[in-house]
Coordinates of C-alpha atoms in Angstrom, one line a residue:
X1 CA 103.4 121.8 89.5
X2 CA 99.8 121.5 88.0
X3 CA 99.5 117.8 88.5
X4 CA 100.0 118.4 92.3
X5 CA 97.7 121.5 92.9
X6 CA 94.8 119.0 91.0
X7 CA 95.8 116.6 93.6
X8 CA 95.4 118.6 96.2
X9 CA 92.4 120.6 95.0
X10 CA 90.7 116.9 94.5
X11 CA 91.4 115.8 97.9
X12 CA 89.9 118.8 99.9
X13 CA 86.9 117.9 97.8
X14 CA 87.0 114.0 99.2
X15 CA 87.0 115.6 102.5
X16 CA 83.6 117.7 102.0
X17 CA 82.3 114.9 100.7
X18 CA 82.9 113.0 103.0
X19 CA 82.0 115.0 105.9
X20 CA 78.1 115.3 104.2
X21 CA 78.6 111.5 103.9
X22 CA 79.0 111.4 107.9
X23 CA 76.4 113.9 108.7
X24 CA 73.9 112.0 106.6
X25 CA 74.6 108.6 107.6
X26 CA 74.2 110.2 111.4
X27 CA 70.8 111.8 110.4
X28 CA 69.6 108.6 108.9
X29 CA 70.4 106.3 111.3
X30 CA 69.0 108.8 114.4
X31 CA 66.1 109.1 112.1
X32 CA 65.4 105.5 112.0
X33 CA 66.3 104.9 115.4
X34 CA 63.7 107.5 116.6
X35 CA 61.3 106.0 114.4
X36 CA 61.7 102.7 116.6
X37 CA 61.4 103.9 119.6
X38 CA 58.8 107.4 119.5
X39 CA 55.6 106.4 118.2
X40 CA 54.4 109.1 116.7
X41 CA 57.9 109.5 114.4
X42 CA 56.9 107.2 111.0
X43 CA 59.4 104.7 110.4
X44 CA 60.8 105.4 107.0
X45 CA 62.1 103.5 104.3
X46 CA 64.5 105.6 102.6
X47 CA 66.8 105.8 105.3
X48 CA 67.9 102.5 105.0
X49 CA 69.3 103.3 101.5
X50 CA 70.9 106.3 102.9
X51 CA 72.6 104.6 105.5
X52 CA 73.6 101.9 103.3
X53 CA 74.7 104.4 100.2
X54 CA 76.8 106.9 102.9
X55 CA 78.6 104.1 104.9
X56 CA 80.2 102.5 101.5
X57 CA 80.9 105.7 99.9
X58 CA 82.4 107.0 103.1
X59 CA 84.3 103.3 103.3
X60 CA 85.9 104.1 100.2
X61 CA 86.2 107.9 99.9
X62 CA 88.1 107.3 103.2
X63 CA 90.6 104.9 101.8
X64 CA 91.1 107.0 98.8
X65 CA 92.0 109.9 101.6
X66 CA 94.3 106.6 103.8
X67 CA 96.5 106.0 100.6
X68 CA 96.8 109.9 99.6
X69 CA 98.1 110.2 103.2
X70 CA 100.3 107.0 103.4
X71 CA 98.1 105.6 106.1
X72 CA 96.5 102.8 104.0
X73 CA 97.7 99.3 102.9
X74 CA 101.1 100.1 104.8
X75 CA 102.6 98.7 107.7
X76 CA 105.1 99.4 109.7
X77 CA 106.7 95.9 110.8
X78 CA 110.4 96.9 110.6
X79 CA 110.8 100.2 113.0
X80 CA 108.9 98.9 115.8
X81 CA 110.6 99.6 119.2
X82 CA 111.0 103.3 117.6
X83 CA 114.5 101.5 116.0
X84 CA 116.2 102.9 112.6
X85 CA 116.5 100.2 110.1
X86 CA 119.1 100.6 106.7
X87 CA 118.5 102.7 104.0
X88 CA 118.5 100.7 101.2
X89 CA 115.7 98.1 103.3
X90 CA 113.9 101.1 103.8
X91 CA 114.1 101.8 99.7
X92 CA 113.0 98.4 98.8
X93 CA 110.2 98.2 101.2
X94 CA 108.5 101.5 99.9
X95 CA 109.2 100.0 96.6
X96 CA 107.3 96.7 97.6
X97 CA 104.8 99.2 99.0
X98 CA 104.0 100.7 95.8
X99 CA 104.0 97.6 93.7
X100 CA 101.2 95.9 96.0
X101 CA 99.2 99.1 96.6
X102 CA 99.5 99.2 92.4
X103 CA 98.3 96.0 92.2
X104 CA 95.4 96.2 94.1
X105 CA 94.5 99.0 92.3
X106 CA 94.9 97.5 89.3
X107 CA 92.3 94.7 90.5
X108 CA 89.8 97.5 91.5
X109 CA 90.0 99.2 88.2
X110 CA 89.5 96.1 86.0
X111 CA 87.3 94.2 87.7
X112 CA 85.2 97.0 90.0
X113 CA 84.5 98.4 86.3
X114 CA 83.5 95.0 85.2
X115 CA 81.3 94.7 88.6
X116 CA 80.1 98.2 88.1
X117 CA 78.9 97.5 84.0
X118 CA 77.2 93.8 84.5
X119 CA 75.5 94.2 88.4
X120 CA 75.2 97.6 89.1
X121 CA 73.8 99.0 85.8
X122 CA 71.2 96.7 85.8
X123 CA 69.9 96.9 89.4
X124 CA 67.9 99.8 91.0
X125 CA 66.4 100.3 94.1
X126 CA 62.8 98.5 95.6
X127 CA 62.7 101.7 97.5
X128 CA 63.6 104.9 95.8
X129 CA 64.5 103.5 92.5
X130 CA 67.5 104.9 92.2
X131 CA 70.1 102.7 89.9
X132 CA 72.2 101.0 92.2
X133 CA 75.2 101.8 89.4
X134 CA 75.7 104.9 92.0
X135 CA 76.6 102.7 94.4
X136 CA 79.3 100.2 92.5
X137 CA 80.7 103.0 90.9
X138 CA 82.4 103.8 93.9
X139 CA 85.0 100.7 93.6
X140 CA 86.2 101.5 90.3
X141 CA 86.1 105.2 91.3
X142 CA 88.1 104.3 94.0
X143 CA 90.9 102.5 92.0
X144 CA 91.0 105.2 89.9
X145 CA 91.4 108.1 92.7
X146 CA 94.4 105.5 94.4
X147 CA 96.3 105.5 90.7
X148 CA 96.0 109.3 90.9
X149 CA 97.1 109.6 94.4
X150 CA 99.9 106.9 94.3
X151 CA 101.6 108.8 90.9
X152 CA 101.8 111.6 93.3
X153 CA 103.4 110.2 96.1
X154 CA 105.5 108.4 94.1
X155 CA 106.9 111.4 92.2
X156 CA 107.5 113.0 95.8
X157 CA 109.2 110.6 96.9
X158 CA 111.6 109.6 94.5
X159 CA 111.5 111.8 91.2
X160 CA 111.5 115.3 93.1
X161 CA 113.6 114.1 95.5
X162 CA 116.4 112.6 93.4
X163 CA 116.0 116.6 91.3
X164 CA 116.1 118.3 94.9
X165 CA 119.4 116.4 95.4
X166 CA 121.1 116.6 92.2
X167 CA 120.2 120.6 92.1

């Protein structure tokens, strides 16, 4: 199906990004470190903002990558002790599953767009000068990429399933 293969396509493309993310946040950070402590490295400026800018969007473009896999925003409180619990439990706590996970992306939809549109459109950076709307964009981004990844595991789950069975 087409919808999956964009899922999928869209998710080794989180994982690039956010493997640069993690290289620059390491280069950054050893660059300001060694700045502090070798005196003839000049202590720059700029790598503050890439630190900051890499550790949120690798905070986020990893829990867009935790829900595709199922290891976000779930817990596991009813098979401890490796035990088998009943079915139809088992059926209504994925659905409770799904309806929080909704609802929280719901809230980072609607209001990280609102955040995004008044704060971080009208702020840039006293360093670079870059608009700082890169950086809130990320929530709403976020939300959005969750909604995309939650359809699919829902529609695994319980629409190709329930085909798979009555075939």
């Amino acid at each position: 199906m087409l919808f999956f293969r964009i899922c999928e396509a869209y998710a080794r493309f989180l994982h690039k990004i956010i493997v640069i993310l993690g290289i620059s946040l390491i280069f950054a950070v050893a660059l300001q470190v060694a700045g502090r402590y070798i005196p003839f490295i000049p202590r720059y400026l700029w790598t503050l903002e890439v630190t900051n800018f890499s550790l949120i969007w690798m905070i986020f473009i990893g829990s867009i990558i935790g829900v595709r896999e199922g290891k976000h925003f779930f817990v596991d409180v009813f098979t401890f002790a490796g035990g088998q619990i009943n079915p139809k439990l088992q059926f209504i706590l994925r659905i409770v599953y799904y309806v929080v996970v909704l609802t929280v992306t719901l809230v980072f939809i609607v209001y990280g767009y609102s955040y995004f549109v008044k704060w971080g459109m009208i702020q840039s950076s006293d360093i670079t000068g870059i608009n700082l709307g890169w950086l809130y964009v990320s929530v709403p981004l976020s939300g959005v990429s969750w909604l995309l990844f939650l359809v699919e595991s829902f529609l695994k789950e319980f629409i190709l399933v329930k085909r798979q069975k009555g075939a």
